[in-house]
mmCIF file with all atom_site columns, C-alpha atoms in Angstrom:
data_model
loop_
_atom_site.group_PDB
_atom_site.id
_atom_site.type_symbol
_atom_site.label_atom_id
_atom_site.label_alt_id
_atom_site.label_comp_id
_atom_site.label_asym_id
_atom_site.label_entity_id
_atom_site.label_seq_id
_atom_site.pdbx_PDB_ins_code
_atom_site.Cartn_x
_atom_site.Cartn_y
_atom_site.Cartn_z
_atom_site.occupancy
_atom_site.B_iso_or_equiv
_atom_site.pdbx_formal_charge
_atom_site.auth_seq_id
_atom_site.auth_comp_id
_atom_site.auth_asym_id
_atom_site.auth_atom_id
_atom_site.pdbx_PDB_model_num
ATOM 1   C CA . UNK A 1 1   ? 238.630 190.187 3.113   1.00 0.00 ? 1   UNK A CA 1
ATOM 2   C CA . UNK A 1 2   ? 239.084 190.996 -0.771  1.00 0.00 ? 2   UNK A CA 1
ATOM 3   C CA . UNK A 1 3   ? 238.138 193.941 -2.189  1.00 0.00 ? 3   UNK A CA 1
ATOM 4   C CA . UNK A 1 4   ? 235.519 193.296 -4.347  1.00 0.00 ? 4   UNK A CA 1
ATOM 5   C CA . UNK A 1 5   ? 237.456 193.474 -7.760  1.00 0.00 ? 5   UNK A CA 1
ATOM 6   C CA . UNK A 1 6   ? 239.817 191.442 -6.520  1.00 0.00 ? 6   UNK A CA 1
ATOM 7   C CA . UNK A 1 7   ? 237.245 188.748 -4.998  1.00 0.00 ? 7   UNK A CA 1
ATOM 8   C CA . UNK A 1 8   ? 235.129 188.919 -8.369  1.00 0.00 ? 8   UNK A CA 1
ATOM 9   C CA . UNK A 1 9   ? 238.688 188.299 -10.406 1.00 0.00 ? 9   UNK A CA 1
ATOM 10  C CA . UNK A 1 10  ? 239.488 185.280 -7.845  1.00 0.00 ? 10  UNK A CA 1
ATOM 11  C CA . UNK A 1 11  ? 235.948 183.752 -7.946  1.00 0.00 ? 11  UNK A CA 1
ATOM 12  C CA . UNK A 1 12  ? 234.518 184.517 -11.192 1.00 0.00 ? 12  UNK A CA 1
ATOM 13  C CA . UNK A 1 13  ? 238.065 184.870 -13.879 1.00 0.00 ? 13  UNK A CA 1
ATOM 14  C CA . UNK A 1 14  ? 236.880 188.773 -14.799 1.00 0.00 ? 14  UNK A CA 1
ATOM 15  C CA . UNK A 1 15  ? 238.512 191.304 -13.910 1.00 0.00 ? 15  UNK A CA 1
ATOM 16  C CA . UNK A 1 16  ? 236.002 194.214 -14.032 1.00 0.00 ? 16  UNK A CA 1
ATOM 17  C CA . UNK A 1 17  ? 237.221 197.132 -16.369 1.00 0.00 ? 17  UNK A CA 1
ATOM 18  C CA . UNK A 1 18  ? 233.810 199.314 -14.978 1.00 0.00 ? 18  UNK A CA 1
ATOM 19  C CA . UNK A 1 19  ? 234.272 198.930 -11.179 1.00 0.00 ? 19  UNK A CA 1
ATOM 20  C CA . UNK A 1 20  ? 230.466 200.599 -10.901 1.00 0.00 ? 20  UNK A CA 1
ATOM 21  C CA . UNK A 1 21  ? 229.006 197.886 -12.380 1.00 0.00 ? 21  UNK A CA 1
ATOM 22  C CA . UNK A 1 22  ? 230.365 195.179 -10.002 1.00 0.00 ? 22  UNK A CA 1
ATOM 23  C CA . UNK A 1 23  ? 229.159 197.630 -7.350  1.00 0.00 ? 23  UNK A CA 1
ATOM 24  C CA . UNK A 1 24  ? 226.129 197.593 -8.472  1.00 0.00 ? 24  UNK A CA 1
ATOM 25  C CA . UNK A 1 25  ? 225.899 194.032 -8.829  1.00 0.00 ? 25  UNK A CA 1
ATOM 26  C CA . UNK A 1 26  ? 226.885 193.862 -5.043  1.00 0.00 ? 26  UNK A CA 1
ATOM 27  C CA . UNK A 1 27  ? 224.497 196.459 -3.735  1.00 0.00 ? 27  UNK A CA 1
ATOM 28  C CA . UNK A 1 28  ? 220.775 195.327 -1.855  1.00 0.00 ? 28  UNK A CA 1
ATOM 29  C CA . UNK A 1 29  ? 218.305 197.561 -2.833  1.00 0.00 ? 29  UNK A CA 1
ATOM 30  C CA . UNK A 1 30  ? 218.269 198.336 1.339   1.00 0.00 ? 30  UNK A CA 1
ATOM 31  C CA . UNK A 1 31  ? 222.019 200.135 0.761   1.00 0.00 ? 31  UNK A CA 1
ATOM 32  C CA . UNK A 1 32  ? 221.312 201.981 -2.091  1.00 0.00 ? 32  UNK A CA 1
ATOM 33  C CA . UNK A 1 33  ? 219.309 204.124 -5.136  1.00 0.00 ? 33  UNK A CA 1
ATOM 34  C CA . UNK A 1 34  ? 221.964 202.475 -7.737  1.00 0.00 ? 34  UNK A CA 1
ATOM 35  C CA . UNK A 1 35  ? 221.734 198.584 -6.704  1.00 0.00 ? 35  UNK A CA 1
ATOM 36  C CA . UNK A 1 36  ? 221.225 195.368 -8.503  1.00 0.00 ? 36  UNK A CA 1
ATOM 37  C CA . UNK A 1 37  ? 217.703 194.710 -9.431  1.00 0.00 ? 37  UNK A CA 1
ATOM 38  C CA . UNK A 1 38  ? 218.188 196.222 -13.153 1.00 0.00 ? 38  UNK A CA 1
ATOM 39  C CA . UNK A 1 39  ? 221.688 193.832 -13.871 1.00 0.00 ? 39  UNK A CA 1
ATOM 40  C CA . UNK A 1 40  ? 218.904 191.185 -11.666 1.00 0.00 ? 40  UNK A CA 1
ATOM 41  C CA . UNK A 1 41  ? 217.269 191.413 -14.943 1.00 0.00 ? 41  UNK A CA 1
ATOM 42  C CA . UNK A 1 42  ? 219.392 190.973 -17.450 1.00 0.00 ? 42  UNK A CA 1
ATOM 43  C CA . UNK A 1 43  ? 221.297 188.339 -15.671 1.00 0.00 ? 43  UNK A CA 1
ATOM 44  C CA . UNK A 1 44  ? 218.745 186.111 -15.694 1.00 0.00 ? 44  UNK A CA 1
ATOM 45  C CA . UNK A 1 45  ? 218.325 186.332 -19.436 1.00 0.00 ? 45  UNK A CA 1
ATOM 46  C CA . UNK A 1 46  ? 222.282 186.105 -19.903 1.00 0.00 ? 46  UNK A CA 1
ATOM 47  C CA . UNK A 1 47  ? 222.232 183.228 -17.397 1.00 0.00 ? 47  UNK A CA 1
ATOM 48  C CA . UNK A 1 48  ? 219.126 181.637 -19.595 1.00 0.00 ? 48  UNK A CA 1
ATOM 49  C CA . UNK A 1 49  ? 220.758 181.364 -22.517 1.00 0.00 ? 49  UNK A CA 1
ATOM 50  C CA . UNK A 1 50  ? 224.327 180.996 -21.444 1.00 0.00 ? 50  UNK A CA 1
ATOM 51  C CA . UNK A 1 51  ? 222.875 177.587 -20.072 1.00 0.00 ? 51  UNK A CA 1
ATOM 52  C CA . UNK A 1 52  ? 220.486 176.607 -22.838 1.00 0.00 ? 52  UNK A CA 1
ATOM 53  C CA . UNK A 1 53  ? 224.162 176.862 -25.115 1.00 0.00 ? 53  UNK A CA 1
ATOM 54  C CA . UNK A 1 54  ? 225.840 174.739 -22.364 1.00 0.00 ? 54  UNK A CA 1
ATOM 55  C CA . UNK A 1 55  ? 223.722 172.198 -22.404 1.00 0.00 ? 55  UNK A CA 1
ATOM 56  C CA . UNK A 1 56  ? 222.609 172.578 -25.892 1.00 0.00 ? 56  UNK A CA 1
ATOM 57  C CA . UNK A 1 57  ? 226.537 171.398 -26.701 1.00 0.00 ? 57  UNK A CA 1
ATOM 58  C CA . UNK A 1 58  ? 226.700 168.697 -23.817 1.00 0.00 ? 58  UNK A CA 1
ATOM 59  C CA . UNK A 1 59  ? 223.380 167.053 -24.475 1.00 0.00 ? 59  UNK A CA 1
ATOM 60  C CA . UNK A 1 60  ? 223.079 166.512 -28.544 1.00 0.00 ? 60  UNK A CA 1
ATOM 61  C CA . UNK A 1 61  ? 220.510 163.611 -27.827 1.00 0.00 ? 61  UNK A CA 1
ATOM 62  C CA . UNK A 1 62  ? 218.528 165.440 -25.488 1.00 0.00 ? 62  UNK A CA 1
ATOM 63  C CA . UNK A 1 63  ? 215.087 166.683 -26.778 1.00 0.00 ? 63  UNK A CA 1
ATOM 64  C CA . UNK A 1 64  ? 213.578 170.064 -26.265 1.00 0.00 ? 64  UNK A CA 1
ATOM 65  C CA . UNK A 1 65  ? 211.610 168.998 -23.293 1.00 0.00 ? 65  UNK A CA 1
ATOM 66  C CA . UNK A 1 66  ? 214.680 167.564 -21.691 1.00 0.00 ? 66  UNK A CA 1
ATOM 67  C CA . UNK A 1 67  ? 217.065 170.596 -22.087 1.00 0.00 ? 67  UNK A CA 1
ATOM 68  C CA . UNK A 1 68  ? 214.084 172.811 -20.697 1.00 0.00 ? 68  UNK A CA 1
ATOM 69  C CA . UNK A 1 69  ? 213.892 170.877 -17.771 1.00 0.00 ? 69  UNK A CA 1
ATOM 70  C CA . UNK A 1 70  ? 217.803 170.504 -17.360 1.00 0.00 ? 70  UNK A CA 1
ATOM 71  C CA . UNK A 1 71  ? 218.223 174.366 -17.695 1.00 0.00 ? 71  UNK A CA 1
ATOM 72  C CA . UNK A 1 72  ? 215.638 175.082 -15.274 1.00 0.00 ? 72  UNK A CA 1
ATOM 73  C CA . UNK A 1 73  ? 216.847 172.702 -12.829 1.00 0.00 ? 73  UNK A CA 1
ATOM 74  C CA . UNK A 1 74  ? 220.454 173.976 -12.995 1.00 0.00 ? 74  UNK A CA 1
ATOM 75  C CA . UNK A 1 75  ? 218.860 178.022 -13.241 1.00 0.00 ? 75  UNK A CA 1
ATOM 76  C CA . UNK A 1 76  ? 216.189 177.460 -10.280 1.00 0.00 ? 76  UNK A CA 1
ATOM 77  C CA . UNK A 1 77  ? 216.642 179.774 -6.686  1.00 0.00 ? 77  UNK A CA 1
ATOM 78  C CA . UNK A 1 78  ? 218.209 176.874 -4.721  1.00 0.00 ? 78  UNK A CA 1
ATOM 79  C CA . UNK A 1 79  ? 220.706 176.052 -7.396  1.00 0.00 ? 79  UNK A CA 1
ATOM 80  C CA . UNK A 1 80  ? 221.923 179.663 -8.023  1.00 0.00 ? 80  UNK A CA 1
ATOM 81  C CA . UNK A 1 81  ? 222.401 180.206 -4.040  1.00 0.00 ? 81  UNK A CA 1
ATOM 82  C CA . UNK A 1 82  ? 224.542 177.506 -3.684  1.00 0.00 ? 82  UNK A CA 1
ATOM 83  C CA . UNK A 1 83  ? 226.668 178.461 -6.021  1.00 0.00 ? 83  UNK A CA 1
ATOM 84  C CA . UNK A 1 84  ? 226.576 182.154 -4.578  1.00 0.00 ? 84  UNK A CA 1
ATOM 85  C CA . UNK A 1 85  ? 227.272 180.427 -1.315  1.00 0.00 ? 85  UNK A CA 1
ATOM 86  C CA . UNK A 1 86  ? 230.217 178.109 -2.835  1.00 0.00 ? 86  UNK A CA 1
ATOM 87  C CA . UNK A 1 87  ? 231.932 181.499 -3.781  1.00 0.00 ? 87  UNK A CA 1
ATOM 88  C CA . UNK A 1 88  ? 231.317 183.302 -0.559  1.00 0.00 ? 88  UNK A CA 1
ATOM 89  C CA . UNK A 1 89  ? 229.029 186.485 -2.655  1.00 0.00 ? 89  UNK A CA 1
ATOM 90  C CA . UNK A 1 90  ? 227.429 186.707 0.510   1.00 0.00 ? 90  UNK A CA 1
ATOM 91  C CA . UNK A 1 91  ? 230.206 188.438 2.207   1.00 0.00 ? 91  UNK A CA 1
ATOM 92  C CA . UNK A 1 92  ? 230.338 190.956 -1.014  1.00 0.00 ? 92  UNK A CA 1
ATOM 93  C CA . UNK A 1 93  ? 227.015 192.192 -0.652  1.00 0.00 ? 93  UNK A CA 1
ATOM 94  C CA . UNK A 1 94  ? 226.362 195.806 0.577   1.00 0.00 ? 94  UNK A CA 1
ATOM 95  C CA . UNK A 1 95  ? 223.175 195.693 2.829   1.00 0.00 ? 95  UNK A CA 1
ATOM 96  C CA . UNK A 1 96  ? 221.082 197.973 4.580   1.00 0.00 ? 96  UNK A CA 1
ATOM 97  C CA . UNK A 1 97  ? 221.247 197.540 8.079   1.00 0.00 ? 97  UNK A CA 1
ATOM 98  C CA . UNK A 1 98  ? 217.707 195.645 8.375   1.00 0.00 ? 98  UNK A CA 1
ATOM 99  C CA . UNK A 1 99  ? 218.860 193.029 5.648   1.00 0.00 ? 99  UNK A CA 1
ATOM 100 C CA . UNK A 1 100 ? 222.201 192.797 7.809   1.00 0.00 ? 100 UNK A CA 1
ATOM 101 C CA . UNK A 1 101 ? 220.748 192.769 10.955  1.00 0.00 ? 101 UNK A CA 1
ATOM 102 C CA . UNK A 1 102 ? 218.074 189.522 9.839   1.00 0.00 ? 102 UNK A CA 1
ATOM 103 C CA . UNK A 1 103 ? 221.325 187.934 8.255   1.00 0.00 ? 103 UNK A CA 1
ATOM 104 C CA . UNK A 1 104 ? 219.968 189.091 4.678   1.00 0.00 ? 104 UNK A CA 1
ATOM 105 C CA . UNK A 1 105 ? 223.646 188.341 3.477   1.00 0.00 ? 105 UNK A CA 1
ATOM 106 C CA . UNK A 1 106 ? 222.584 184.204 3.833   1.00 0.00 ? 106 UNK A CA 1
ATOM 107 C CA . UNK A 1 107 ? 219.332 184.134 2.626   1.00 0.00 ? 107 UNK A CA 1
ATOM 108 C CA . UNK A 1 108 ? 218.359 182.367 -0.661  1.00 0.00 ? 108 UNK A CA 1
ATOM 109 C CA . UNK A 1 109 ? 216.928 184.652 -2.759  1.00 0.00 ? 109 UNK A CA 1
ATOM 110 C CA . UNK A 1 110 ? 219.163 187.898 -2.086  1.00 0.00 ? 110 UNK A CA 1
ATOM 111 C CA . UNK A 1 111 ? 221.850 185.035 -3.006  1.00 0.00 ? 111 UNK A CA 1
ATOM 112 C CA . UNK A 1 112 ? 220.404 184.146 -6.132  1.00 0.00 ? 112 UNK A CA 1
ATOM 113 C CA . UNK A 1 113 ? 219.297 187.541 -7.519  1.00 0.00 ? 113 UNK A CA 1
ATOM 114 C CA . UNK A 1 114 ? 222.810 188.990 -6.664  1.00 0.00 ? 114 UNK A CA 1
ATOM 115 C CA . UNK A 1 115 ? 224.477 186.010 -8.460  1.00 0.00 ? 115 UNK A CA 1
ATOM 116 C CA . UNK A 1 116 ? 222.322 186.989 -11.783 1.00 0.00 ? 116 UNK A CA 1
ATOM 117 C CA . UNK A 1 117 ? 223.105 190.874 -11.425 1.00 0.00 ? 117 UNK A CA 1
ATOM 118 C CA . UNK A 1 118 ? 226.797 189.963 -11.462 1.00 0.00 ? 118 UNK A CA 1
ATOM 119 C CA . UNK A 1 119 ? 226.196 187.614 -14.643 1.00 0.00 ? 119 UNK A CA 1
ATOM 120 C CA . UNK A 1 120 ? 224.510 190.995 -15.691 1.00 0.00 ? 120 UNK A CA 1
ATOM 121 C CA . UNK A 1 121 ? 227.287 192.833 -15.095 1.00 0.00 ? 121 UNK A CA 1
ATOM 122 C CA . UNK A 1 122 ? 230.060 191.091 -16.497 1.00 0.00 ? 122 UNK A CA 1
ATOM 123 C CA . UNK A 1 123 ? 227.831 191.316 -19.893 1.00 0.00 ? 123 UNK A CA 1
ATOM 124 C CA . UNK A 1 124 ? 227.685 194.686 -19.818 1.00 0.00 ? 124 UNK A CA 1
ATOM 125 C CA . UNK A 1 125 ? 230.964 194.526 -19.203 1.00 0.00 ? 125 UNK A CA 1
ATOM 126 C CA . UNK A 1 126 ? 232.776 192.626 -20.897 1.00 0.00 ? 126 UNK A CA 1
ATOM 127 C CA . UNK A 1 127 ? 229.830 191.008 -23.642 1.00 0.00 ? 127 UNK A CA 1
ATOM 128 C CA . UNK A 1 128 ? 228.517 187.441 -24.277 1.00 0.00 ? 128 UNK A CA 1
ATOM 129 C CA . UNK A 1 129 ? 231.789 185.246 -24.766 1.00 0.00 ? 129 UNK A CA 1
ATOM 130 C CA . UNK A 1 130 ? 232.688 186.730 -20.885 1.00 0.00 ? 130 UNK A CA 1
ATOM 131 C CA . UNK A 1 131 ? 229.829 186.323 -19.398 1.00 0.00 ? 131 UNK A CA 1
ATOM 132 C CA . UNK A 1 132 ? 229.044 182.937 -21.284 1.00 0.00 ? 132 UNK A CA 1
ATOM 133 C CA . UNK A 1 133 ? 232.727 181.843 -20.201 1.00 0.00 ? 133 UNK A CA 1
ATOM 134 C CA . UNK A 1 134 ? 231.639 182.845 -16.211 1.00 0.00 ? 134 UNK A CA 1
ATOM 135 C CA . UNK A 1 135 ? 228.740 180.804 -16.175 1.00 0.00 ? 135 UNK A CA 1
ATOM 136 C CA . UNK A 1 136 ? 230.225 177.929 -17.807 1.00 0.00 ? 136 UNK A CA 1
ATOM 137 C CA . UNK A 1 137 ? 232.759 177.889 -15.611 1.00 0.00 ? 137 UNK A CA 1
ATOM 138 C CA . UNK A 1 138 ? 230.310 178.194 -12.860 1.00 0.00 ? 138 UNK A CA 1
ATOM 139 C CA . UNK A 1 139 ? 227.911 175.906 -13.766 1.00 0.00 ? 139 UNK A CA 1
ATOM 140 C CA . UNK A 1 140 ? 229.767 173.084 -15.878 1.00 0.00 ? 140 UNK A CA 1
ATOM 141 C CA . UNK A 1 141 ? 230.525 170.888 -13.369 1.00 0.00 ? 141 UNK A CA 1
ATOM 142 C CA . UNK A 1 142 ? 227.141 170.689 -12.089 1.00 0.00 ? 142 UNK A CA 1
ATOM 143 C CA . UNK A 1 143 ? 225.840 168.863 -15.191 1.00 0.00 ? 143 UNK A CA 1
ATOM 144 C CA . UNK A 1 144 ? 227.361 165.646 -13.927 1.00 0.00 ? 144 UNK A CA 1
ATOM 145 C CA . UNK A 1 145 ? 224.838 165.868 -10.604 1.00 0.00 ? 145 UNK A CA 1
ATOM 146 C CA . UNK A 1 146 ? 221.771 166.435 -12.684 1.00 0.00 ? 146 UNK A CA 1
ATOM 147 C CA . UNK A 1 147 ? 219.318 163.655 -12.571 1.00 0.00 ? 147 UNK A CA 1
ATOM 148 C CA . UNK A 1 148 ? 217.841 162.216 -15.002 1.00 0.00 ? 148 UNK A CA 1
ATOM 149 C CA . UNK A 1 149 ? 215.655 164.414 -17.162 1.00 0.00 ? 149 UNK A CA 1
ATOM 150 C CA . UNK A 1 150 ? 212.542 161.904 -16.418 1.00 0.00 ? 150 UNK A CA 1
ATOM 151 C CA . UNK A 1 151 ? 213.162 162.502 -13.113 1.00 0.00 ? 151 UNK A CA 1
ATOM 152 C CA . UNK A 1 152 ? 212.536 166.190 -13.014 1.00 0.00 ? 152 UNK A CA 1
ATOM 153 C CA . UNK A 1 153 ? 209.786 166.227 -14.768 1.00 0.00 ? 153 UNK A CA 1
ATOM 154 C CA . UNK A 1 154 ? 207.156 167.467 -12.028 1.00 0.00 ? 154 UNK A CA 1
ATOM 155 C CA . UNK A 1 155 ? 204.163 164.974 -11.060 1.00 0.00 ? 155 UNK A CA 1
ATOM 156 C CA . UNK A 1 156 ? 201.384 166.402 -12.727 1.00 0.00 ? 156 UNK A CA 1
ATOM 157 C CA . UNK A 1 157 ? 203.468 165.645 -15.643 1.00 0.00 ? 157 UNK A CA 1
ATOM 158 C CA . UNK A 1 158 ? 204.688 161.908 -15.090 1.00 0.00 ? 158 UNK A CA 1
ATOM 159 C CA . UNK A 1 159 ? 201.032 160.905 -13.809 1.00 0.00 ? 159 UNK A CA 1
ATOM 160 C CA . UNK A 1 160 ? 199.701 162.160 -17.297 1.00 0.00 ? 160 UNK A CA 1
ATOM 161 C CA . UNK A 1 161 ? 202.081 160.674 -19.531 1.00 0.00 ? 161 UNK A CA 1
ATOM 162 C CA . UNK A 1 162 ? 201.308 157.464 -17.131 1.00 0.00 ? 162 UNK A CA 1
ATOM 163 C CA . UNK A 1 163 ? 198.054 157.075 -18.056 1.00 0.00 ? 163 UNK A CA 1
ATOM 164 C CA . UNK A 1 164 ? 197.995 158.125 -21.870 1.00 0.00 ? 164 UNK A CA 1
ATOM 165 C CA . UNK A 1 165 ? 201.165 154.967 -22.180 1.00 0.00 ? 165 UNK A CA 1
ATOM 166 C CA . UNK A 1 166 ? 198.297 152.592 -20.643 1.00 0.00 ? 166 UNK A CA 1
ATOM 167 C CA . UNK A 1 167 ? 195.296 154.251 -23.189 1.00 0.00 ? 167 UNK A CA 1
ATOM 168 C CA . UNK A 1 168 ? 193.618 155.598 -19.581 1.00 0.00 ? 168 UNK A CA 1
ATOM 169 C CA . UNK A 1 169 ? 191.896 158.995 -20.065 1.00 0.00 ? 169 UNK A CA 1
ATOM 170 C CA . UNK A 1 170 ? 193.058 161.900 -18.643 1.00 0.00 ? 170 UNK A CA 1
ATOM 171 C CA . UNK A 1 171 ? 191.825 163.112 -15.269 1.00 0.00 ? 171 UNK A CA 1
#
């Protein structure tokens, strides 16, 4: 197995120059005081906007309401554990032994919430253009299996904007 500089060089194209902030990316709260909930945070806002810039520049059609829904399809729990899974982050992970002995290291949302501390903490890193250029790379070639933005739009949604095209009041 990779050491995990090596392994987040490999998977991710950054090569950390503050190995405590990859290992605090990679650490469960159940292993440790120092762990990733904090990068958790800013990761997600990194990820957010790294996204909204992606498809900002891929979609130049696309209204508002479209790149909100395309951003939070490609930024939703499911997505951002399958790419965790693609690059094997579950084998990174430091656990405590409960999360390891229930198979923590596989479950969805330790997946996803580690995946965002590391976008965290190649910010902090090594700033926006790195951390924008990791998530691009990441998450570029999963524009071309978005559906169609009408098609994510949730129910409530397409049953209202059903009935106001045919002049029927709303429920």
């Amino acid at each position: 197995m990779l050491k995990a500089c090596e392994w987040a060089e490999a998977s991710l194209g950054h090569a950390f120059r503050d190995p405590a902030l990859l290992d605090a990316a990679l650490t469960h709260r159940s292993a440790g005081k120092r762990n990733y909930e904090r990068l958790e945070f800013l990761g997600d806002a990194v990820l957010n906007f790294a996204v909204a810039v992606l498809l900002y520049r891929e979609y130049p059609e696309a209204d508002e309401g479209d790149l909100s829904r395309y951003r939070a399809a490609l930024v939703s729990g499911s997505s951002l554990a399958a790419v965790a899974s693609r690059l094997g982050l579950g084998e990174q992970l430091r656990l405590g032994s409960g999360e390891l002995k229930s198979g923590g290291f596989r479950r969805s949302s330790i997946l996803a919430d580690s995946l965002e501390a590391l976008f965290g903490a190649v910010y902090l890193d090594g700033g926006v253009a790195a951390a924008s250029g990791v998530i691009e790379a990441l998450f570029a070639g999963r524009l071309g299996e978005l559906p169609a933005a009408n098609e994510l739009k949730d129910p409530k949604t397409r049953l209202q904007e059903h009935l106001q095209a045919r002049g029927v009041a709303l429920p």
